[in-house]
Structures are given as structure tokens and as C-alpha cells.
mmCIF file of C-alpha atoms in Angstrom:
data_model
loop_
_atom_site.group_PDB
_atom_site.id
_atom_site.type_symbol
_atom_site.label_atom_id
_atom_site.label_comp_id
_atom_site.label_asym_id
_atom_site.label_seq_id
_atom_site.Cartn_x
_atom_site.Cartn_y
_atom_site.Cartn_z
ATOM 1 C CA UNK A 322 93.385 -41.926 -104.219
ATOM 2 C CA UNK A 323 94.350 -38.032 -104.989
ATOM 3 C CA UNK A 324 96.418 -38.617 -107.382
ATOM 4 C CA UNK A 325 94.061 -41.485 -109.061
ATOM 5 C CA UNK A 326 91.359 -38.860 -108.942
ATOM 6 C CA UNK A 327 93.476 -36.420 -110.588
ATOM 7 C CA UNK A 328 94.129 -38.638 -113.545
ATOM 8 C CA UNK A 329 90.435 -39.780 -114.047
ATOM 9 C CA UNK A 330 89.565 -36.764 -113.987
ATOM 10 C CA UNK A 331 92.080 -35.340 -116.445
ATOM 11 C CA UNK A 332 90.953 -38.195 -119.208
ATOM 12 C CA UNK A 333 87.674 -38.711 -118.207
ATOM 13 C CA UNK A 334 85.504 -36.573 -115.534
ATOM 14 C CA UNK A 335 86.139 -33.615 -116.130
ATOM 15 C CA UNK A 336 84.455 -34.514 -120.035
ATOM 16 C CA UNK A 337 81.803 -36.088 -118.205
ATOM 17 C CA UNK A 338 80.780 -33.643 -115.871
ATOM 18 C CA UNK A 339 81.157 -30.832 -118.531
ATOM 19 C CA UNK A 340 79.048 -32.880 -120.519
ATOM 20 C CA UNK A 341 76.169 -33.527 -117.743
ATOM 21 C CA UNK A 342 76.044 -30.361 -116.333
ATOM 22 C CA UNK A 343 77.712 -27.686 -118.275
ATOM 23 C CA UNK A 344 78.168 -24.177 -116.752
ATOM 24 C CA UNK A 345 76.138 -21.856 -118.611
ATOM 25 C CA UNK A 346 77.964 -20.326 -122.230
ATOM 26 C CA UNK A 347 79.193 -17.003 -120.932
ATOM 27 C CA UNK A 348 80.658 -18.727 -117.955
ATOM 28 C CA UNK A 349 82.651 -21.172 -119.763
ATOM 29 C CA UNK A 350 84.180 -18.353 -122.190
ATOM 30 C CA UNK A 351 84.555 -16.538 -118.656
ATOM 31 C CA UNK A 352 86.764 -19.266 -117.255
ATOM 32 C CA UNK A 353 88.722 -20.248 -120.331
ATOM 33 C CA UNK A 354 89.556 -16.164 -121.112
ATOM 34 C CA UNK A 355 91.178 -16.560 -117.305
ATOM 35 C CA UNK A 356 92.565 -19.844 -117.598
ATOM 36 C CA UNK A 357 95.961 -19.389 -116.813
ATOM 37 C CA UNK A 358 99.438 -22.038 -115.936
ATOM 38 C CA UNK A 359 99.344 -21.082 -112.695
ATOM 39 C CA UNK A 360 95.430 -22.416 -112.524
ATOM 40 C CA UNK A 361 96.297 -25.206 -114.544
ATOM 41 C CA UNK A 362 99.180 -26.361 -112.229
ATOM 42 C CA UNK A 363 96.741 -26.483 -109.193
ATOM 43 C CA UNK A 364 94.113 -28.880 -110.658
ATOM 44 C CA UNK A 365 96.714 -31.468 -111.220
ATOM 45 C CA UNK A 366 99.097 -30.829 -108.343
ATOM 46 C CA UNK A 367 98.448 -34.574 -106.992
ATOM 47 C CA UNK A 368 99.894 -36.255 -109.826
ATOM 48 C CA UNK A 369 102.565 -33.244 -110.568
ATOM 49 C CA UNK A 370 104.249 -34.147 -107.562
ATOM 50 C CA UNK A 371 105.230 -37.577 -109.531
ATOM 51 C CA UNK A 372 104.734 -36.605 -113.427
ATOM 52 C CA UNK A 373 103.339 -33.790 -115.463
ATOM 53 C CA UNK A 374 99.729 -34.199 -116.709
ATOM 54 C CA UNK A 375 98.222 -30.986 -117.956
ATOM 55 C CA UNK A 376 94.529 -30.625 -116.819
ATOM 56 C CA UNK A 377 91.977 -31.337 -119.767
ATOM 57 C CA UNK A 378 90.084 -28.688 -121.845
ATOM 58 C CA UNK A 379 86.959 -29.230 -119.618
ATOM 59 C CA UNK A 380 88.473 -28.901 -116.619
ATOM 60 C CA UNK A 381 86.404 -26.182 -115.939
ATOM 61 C CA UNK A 382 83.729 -26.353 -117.741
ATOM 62 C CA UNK A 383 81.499 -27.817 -115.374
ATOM 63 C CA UNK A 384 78.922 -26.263 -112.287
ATOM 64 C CA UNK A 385 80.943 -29.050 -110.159
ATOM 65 C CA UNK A 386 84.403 -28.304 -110.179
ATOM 66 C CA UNK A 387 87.030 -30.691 -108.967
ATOM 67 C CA UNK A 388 87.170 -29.945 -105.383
ATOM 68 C CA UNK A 389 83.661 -29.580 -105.139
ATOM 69 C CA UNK A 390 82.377 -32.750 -102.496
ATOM 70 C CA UNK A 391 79.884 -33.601 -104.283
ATOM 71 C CA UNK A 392 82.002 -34.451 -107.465
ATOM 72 C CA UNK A 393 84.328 -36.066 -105.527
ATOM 73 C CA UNK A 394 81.794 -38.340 -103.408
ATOM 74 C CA UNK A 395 80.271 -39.708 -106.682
ATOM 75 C CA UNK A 396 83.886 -39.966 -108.675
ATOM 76 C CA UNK A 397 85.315 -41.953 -106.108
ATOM 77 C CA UNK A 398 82.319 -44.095 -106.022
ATOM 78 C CA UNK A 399 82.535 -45.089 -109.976
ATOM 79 C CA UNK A 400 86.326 -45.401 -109.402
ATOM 80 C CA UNK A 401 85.387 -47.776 -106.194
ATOM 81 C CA UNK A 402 82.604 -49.777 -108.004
ATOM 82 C CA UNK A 403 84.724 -50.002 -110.931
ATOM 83 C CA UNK A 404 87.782 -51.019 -109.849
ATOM 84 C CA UNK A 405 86.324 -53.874 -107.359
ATOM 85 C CA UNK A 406 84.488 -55.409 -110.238
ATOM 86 C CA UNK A 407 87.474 -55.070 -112.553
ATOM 87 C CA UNK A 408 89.354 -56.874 -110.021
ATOM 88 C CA UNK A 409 86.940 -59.286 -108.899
ATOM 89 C CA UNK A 410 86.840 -60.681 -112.252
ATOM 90 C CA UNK A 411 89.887 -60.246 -113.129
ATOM 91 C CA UNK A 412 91.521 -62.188 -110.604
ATOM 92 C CA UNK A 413 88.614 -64.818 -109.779
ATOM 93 C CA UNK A 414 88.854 -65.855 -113.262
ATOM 94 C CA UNK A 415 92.620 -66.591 -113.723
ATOM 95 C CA UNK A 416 91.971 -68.536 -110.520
ATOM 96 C CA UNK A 417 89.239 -70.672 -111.491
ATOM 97 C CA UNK A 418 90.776 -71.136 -114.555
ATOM 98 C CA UNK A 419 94.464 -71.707 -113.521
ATOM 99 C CA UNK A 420 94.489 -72.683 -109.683
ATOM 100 C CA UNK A 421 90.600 -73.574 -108.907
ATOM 101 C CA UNK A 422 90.538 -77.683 -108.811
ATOM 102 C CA UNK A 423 86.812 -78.354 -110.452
ATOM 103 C CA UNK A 424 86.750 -81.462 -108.628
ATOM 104 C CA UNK A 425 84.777 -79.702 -105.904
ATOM 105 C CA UNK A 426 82.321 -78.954 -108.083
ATOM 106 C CA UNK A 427 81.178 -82.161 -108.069
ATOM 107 C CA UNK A 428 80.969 -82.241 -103.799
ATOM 108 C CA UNK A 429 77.551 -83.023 -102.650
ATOM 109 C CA UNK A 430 77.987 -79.911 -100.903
ATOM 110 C CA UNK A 431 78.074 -77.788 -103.858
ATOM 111 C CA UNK A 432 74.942 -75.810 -104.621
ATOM 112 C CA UNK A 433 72.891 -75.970 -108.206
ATOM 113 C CA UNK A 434 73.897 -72.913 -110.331
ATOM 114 C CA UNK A 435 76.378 -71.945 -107.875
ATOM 115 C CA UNK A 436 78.557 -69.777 -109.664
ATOM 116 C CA UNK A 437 75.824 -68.085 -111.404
ATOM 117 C CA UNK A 438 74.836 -67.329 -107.777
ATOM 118 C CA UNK A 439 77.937 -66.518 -105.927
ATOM 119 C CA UNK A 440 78.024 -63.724 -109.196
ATOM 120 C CA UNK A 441 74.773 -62.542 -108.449
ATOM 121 C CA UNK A 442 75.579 -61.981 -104.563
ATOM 122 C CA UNK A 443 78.635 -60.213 -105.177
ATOM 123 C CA UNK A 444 77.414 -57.609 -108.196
ATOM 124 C CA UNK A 445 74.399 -57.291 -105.740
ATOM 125 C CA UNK A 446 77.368 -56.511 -102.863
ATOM 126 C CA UNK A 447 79.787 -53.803 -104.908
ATOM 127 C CA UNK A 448 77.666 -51.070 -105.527
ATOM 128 C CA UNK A 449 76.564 -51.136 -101.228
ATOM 129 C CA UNK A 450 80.259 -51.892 -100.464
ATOM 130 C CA UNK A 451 81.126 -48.903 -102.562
ATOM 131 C CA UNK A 452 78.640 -46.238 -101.155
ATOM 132 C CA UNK A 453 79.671 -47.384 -97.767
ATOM 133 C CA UNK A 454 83.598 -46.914 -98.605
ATOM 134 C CA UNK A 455 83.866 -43.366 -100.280
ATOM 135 C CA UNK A 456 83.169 -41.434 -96.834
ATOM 136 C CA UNK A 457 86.816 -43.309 -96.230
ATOM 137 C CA UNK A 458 88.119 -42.146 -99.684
ATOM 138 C CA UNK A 459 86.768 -38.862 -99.599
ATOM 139 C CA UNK A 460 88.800 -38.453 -96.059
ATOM 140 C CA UNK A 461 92.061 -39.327 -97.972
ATOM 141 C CA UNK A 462 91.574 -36.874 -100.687
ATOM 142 C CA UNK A 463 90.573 -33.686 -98.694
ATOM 143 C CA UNK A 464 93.719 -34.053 -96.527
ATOM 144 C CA UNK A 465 92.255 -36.477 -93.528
ATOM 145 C CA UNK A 466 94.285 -39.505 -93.147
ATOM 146 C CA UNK A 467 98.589 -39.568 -92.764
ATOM 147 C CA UNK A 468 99.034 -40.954 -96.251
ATOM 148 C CA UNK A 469 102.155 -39.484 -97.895
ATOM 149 C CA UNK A 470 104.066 -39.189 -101.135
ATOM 150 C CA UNK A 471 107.352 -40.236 -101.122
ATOM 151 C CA UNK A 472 109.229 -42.328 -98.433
ATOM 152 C CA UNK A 473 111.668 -39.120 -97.639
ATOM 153 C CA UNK A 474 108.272 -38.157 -95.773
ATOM 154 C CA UNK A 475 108.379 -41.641 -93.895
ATOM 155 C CA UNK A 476 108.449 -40.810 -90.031
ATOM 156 C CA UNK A 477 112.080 -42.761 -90.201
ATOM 157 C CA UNK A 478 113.776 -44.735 -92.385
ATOM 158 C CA UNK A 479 112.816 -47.881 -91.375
ATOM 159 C CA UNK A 480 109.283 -47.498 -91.954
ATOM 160 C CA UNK A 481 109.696 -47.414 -95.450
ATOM 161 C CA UNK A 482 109.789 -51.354 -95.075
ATOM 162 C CA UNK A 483 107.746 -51.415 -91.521
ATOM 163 C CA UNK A 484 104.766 -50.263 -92.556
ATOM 164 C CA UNK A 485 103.862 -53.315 -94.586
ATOM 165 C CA UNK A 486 104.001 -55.792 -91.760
ATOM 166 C CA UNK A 487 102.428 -53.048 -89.722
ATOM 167 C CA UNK A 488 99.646 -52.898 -92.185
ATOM 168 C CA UNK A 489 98.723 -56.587 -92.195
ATOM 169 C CA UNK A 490 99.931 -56.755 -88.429
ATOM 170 C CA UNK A 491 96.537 -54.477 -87.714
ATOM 171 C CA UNK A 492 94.300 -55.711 -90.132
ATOM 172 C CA UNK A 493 94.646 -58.750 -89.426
ATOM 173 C CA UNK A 494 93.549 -58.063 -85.658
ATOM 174 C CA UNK A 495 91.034 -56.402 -86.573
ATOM 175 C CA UNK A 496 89.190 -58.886 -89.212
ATOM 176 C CA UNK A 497 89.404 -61.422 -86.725
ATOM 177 C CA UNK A 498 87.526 -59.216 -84.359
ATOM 178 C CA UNK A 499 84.951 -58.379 -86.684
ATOM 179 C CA UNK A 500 84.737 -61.798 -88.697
ATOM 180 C CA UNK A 501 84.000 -63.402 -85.422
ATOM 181 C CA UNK A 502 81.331 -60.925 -84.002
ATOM 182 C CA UNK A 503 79.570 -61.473 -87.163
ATOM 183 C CA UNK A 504 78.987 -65.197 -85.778
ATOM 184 C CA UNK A 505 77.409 -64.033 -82.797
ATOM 185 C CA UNK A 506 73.936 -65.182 -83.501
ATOM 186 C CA UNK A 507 71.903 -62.479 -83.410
ATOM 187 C CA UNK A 508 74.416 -60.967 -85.983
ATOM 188 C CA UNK A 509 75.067 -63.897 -88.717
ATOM 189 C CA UNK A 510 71.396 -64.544 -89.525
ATOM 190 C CA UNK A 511 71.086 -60.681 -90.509
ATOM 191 C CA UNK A 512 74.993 -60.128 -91.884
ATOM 192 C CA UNK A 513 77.183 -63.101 -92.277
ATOM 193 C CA UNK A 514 74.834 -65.377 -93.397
ATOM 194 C CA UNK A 515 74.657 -64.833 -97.382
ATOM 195 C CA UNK A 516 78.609 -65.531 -97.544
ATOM 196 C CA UNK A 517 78.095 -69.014 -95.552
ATOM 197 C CA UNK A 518 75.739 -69.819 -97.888
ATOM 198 C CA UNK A 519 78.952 -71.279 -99.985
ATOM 199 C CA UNK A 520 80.227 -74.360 -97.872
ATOM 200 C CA UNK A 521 82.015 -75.404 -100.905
ATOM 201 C CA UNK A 522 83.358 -72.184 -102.188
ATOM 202 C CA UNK A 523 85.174 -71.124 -105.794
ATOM 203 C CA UNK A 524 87.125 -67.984 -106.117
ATOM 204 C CA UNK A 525 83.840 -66.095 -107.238
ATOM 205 C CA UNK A 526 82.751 -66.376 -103.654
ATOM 206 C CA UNK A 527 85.017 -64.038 -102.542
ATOM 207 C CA UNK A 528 82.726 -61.213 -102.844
ATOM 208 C CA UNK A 529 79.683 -62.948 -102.546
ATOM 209 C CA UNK A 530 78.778 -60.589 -99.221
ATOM 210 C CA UNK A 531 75.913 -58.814 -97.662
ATOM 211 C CA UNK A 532 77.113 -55.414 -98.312
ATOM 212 C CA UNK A 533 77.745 -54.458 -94.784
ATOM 213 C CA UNK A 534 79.501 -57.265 -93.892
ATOM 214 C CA UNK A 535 81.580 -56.831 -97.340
ATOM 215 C CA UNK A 536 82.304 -53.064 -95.983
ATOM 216 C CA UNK A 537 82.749 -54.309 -92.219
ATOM 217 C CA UNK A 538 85.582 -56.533 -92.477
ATOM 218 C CA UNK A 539 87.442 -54.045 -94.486
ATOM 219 C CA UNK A 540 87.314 -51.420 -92.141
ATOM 220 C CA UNK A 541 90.704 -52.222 -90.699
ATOM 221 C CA UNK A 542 92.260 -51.581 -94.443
ATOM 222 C CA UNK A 543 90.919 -47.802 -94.499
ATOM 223 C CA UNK A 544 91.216 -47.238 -90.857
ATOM 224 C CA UNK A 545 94.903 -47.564 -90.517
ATOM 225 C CA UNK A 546 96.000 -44.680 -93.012
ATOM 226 C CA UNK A 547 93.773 -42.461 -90.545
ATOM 227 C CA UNK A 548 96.256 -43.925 -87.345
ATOM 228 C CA UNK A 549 99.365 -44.363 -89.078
ATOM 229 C CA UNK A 550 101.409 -42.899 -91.747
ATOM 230 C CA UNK A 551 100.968 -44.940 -95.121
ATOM 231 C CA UNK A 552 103.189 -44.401 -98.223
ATOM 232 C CA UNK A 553 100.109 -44.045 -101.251
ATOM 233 C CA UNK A 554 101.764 -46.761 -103.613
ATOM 234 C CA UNK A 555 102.234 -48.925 -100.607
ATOM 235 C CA UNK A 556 98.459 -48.316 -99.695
ATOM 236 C CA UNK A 557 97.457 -48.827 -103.168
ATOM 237 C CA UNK A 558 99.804 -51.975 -103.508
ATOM 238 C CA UNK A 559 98.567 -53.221 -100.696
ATOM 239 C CA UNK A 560 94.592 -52.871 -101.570
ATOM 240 C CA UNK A 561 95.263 -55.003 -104.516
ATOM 241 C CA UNK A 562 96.940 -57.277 -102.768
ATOM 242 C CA UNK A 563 94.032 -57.599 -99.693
ATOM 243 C CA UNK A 564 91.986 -58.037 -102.887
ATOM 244 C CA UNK A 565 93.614 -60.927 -104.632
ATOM 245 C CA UNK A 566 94.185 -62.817 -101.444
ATOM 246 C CA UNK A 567 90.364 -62.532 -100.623
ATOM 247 C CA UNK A 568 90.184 -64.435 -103.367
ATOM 248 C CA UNK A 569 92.836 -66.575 -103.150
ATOM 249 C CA UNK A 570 91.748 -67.623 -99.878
ATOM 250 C CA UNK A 571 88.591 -69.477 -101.467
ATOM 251 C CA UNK A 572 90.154 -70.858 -104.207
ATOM 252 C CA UNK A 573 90.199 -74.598 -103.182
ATOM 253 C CA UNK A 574 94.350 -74.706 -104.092
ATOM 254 C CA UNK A 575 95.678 -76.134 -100.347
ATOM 255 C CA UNK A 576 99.132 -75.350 -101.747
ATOM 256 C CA UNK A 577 100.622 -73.971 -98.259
ATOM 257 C CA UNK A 578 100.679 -76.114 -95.309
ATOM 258 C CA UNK A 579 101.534 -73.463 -92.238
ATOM 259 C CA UNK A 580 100.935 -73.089 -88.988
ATOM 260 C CA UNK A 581 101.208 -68.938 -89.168
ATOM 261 C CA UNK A 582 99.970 -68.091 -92.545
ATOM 262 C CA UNK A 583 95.746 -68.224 -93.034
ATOM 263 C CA UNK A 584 95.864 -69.545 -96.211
ATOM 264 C CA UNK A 585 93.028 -71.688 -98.276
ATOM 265 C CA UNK A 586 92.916 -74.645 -96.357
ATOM 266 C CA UNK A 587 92.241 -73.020 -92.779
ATOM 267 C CA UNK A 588 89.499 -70.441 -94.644
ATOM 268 C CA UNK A 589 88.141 -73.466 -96.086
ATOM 269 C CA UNK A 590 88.162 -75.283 -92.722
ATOM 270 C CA UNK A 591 86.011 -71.942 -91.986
ATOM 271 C CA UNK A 592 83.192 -72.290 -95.028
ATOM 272 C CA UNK A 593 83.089 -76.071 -93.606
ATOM 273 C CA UNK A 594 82.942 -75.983 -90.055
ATOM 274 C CA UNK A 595 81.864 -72.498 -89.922
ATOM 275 C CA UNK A 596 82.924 -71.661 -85.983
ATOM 276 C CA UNK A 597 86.867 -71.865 -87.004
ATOM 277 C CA UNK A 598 89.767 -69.361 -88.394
ATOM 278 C CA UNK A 599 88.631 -66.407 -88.470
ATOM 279 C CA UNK A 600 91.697 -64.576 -89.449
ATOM 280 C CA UNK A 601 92.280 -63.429 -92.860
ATOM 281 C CA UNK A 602 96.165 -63.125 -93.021
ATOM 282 C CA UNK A 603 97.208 -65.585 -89.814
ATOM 283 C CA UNK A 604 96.427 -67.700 -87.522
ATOM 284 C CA UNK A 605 97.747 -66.106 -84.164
ATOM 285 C CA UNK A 606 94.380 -64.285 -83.245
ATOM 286 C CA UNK A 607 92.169 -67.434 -83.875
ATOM 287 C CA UNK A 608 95.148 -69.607 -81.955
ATOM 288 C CA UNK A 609 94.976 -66.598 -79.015
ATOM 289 C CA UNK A 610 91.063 -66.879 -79.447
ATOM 290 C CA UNK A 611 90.622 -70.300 -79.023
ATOM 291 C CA UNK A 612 89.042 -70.494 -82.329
ATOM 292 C CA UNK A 613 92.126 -71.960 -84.379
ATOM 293 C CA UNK A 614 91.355 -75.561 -86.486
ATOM 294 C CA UNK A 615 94.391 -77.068 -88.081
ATOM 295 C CA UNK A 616 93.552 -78.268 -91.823
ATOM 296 C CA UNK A 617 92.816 -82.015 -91.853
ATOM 297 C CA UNK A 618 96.318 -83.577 -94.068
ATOM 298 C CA UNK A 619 93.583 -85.096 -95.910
ATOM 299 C CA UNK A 620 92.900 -81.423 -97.783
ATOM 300 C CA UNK A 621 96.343 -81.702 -98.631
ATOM 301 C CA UNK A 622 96.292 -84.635 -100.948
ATOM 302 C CA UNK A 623 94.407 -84.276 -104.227
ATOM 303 C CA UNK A 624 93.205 -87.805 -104.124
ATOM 304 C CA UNK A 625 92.301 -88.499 -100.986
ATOM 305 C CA UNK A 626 89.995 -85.724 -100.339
ATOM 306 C CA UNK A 627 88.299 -86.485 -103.221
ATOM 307 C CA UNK A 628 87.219 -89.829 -102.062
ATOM 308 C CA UNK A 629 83.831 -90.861 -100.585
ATOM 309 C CA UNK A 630 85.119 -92.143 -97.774
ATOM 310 C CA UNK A 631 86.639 -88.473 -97.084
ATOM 311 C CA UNK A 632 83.495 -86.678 -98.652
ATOM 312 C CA UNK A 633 81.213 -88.599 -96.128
ATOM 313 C CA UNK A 634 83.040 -87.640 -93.159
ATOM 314 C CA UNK A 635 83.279 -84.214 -94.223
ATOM 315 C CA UNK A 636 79.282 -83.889 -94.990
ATOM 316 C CA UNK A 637 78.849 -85.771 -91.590
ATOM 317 C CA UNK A 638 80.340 -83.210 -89.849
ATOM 318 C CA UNK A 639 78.991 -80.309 -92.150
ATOM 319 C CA UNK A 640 75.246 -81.453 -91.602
ATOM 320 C CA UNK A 641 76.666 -80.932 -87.750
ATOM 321 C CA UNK A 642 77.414 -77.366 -88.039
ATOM 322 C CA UNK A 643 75.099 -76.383 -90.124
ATOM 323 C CA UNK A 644 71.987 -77.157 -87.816
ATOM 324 C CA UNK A 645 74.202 -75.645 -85.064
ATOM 325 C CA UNK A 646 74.639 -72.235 -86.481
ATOM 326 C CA UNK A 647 71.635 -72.077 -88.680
ATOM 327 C CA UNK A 648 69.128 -74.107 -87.969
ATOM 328 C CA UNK A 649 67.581 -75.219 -91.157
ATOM 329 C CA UNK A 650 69.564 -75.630 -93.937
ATOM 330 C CA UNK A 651 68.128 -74.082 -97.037
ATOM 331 C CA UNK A 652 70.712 -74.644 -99.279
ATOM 332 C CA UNK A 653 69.651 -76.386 -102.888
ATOM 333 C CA UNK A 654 72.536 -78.378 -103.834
ATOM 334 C CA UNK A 655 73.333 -79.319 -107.460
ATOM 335 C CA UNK A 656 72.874 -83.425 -107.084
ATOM 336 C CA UNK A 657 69.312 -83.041 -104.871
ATOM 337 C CA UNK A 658 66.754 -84.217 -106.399
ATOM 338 C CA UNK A 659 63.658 -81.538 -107.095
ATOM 339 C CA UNK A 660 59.731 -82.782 -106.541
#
């Protein structure tokens, strides 16, 4: 995130917060009489270690300047914010355009306005999930966490390639973990809740969180770079990745069939029958947990689970869970008919 925060600021921030609050006149002639290469080089040392980018003409121009915390805190939260809409969008689009089957829309399960809604929740979500996720971001840039450059600076060789299975290895424990405290009762009705309220999902769910329980179950992602070493293109690879497959995950496409990987079907299994898989990645946590649901083959067949006979049976056991977990269900689905 250092060297992402060196290039914003160099096109961007350092304008902005010149602009907003300007260091008084004789200051800024001060600081651009004494501007000098060896100054310049320090500003952008982050991103020199990979390419030369010259700071920009406002680069100290501001009351702020670039290390100061404050600056930082609220850059990395616009970056945050920014970037999780850009991808939310970005990549729950091209799914419900290219991958989503619209058939489910028509479930009896489905809610009225639904996507409208799932929108709503997770614009709501972002700017929470964003507040709560620069203390993590801010450790990373001021020198806290064991993220590194280049894989010469890998603890061995070998970890160049390790640390990816590593990576998912411990997130992936620690989801599961989390996802299933947040179904202890006295923690869904407050937390988990809002994202349940999907049974039938679409790939705009996928942020469609309470904010704290957005934030919660990725606390493994910016944990890890604090325990282990983490090459910063691998970490930043591997955020977009987390990101896509969050929605992926809810995307309705049963396309992989496996026992290991936690793919759409078993997370759908989840939004139906709520007390099943857990895991975001795999299955061997919620198979060690007890908590592990195979996907019925019907899922698997794009005309059978679209039949009544299949719908029924699901709703049957739906209507189950959903007076187990929650009670009432409060839900106002898009074929129920209004007084």
C-alpha cells in the first residue's frame, strides 16, 4: 500500500491537499527555494525502489505533508472506499452479466427489488468496512507488518511460491472461525443477519454486509502480513483475488463439483440452509467442524434445479431453517402478494 500511496499521491493528493489546506504563501516559496533532489528522492522512495516517479509540484505545498498520520489515515481510506466499490462493480457486473444464470431470479425465494437492495446494503457497508480497515493499512505503510519488496528479501527461496498457499492456508482457518461465531445467536441477529437476508443470492450480494461483519471476516487477510512475511504484489494480487472470489462465490454458476474447493454451490448450500460451509476457500474446516453439507447433484444440472418439483423441496426445507435461526421471517419476496 506504500508504494500505491506514493503514486496517488504523486498524481493526485498531494494537488488535493495543497488545494484544501494550503500552507501559508511565504511558506510555500520557503519550501520550494529548498526543494532539492535529494528531498525529492525521499517522498517517492516507495515506488523508486521499482520505477522512477518524480514527486509532484505540490508535494509540499500542503500543512499535511505526506508522512503526516493524519494524511495518511484519510488517503488510505479514499483509496480503500474507492477501490472496493470499483471492484465490487466491476466484477459483480461481468458476473451477472456473463456467469449469473437469471433463472433464479424467478425462485420464490427471491426478494422484490432485490438487487436494488443487495446495492443499497453494500454502498451502506464500504464506507464502515473502510474506516474499520485503514488502522491495518496505516500499519503497513509506517513500517508495521513483514511485507517486502522483492522476493530476494523472501526468508528462502521457496517462499516465493509458499506464501500463496500459506496465505489462503490461514485465511481460510480463520473465516471459518469467524463466519461461524457470527451464527451464534446472540451474534447473527446483531451482525450476520443483513447478509442472510439473501437466500437466493446474485453476485451483488457479495458485499451486501453489516459493516462489522464485512470488516470481521477479513481480518485474517490483513492479519497475516503482520505474522508472516508477504511479497507486496503477492499481497496486492492476492486482495483482488479474495475480492473476486467473494463474489464469485454467490454467483449462482455451480461450475465446480469438489470435495476440497468451497466454491458456489457449497456457499449457496450456506445462503439456503444457513447452518452449513462456512469456509470461504475449502471445505476441510467445515468437514473438521462438523458443519460440512455436500451440494445436492441436483444444483448441478441447469434443468433440474429449476423445476418445481426441486424448487418445492428446496423452499420446504428453507421455511425449516429460517424459523430455526431467525424466527420470523421478514423477508418480502418478489411473487408475494401485498394487501
Amino acid at each position: 500500500m506504500d508504494v500505491v500511496l506514493d503514486v496517488l499521491d504523486t498524481l493526485a493528493f498531494d494537488r488535493l491537499y495543497a488545494t484544501l489546506l494550503p500552507l501559508p504563501r511565504a511558506a510555500q516559496i520557503a519550501h520550494h527555494l529548498s526543494f532539492n533532489s535529494t528531498e525529492s528522492a525521499t517522498l517517492n522512495q516507495n515506488v523508486n525502489r521499482y520505477f522512477t516517479l518524480s514527486p509532484s509540484e505540490w508535494a509540499t505545498q500542503s500543512i499535511l505533508p505526506r508522512d503526516h498520520i493524519l494524511r495518511q489515515s484519510l488517503s488510505l481510506f479514499l483509496i480503500t472506499w474507492a477501490f472496493g466499490v470499483i471492484v465490487y462493480f466491476l466484477s459483480a457486473t461481468l458476473s451477472f452479466h456473463f456467469v449469473y444464470d437469471k433463472r433464479a431470479m424467478k425462485h420464490p425465494k427471491f426478494l422484490r427489488n432485490q438487487i436494488s437492495l443487495e446495492i443499497k446494503q453494500a454502498m451502506k457497508a464500504m464506507p464502515g468496512m473502510a474506516v474499520l480497515t485503514v488502522p491495518f493499512f496505516l500499519a503497513e505503510v509506517r513500517g508495521y507488518t513483514k511485507l517486502y519488496d522483492f522476493s530476494s528479501q523472501a526468508p528462502f527461496s521457496l517462499y516465493t511460491y509458499l506464501q500463496y498457499p500459506l496465505f489462503i492456508a490461514f485465511t481460510d482457518f480463520g473465516i471459518y472461525w469467524i463466519h461461524r461465531g457470527e451464527h451464534h445467536p446472540k451474534v447473527y441477529k446483531h451482525l450476520h443477519k443483513p447478509h442472510h437476508k439473501w437466500i437466493i443470492s446474485t453476485p451483488y450480494a457479495s458485499y451486501a454486509f453489516h459493516p462489522v461483519d464485512g470488516w470481521a471476516q477479513s481480518l485474517p487477510y490483513h492479519v497475516f502480513p503482520i505474522l508472516f512475511p508477504l511479497q507486496k504484489f503477492a499481497y496486492l494480487g492476492l486482495f483482488v483475488f479474495v475480492s473476486t472470489w467473494t463474489v464469485m462465490i454467490h454467483d449462482g454458476e455451480y461450475a465446480l463439483d469438489s470435495p476440497v474447493v468451497n466454491g458456489s454451490a457449497c456457499h449457496t448450500i450456506h445462503h439456503y440452509y444457513f447452518n452449513y460451509n462456512y469456509g470461504q476457500f475449502l471445505t476441510i474446516w467445515d468437514r473438521i467442524g462438523g458443519s460440512y453439507r455436500k451440494p445436492n447433484a441436483e444444483l448441478f444440472d441447469r434443468e433440474v434445479r429449476m423445476t418445481q418439483t426441486e424448487i418445492k423441496k428446496q423452499i420446504e426445507e428453507m421455511d425449516k431453517f429460517v424459523k430455526e435461526v431467525e424466527g420470523v421471517d421478514y423477508r418480502c419476496y418478489q411473487n408475494q402478494k401485498t394487501l
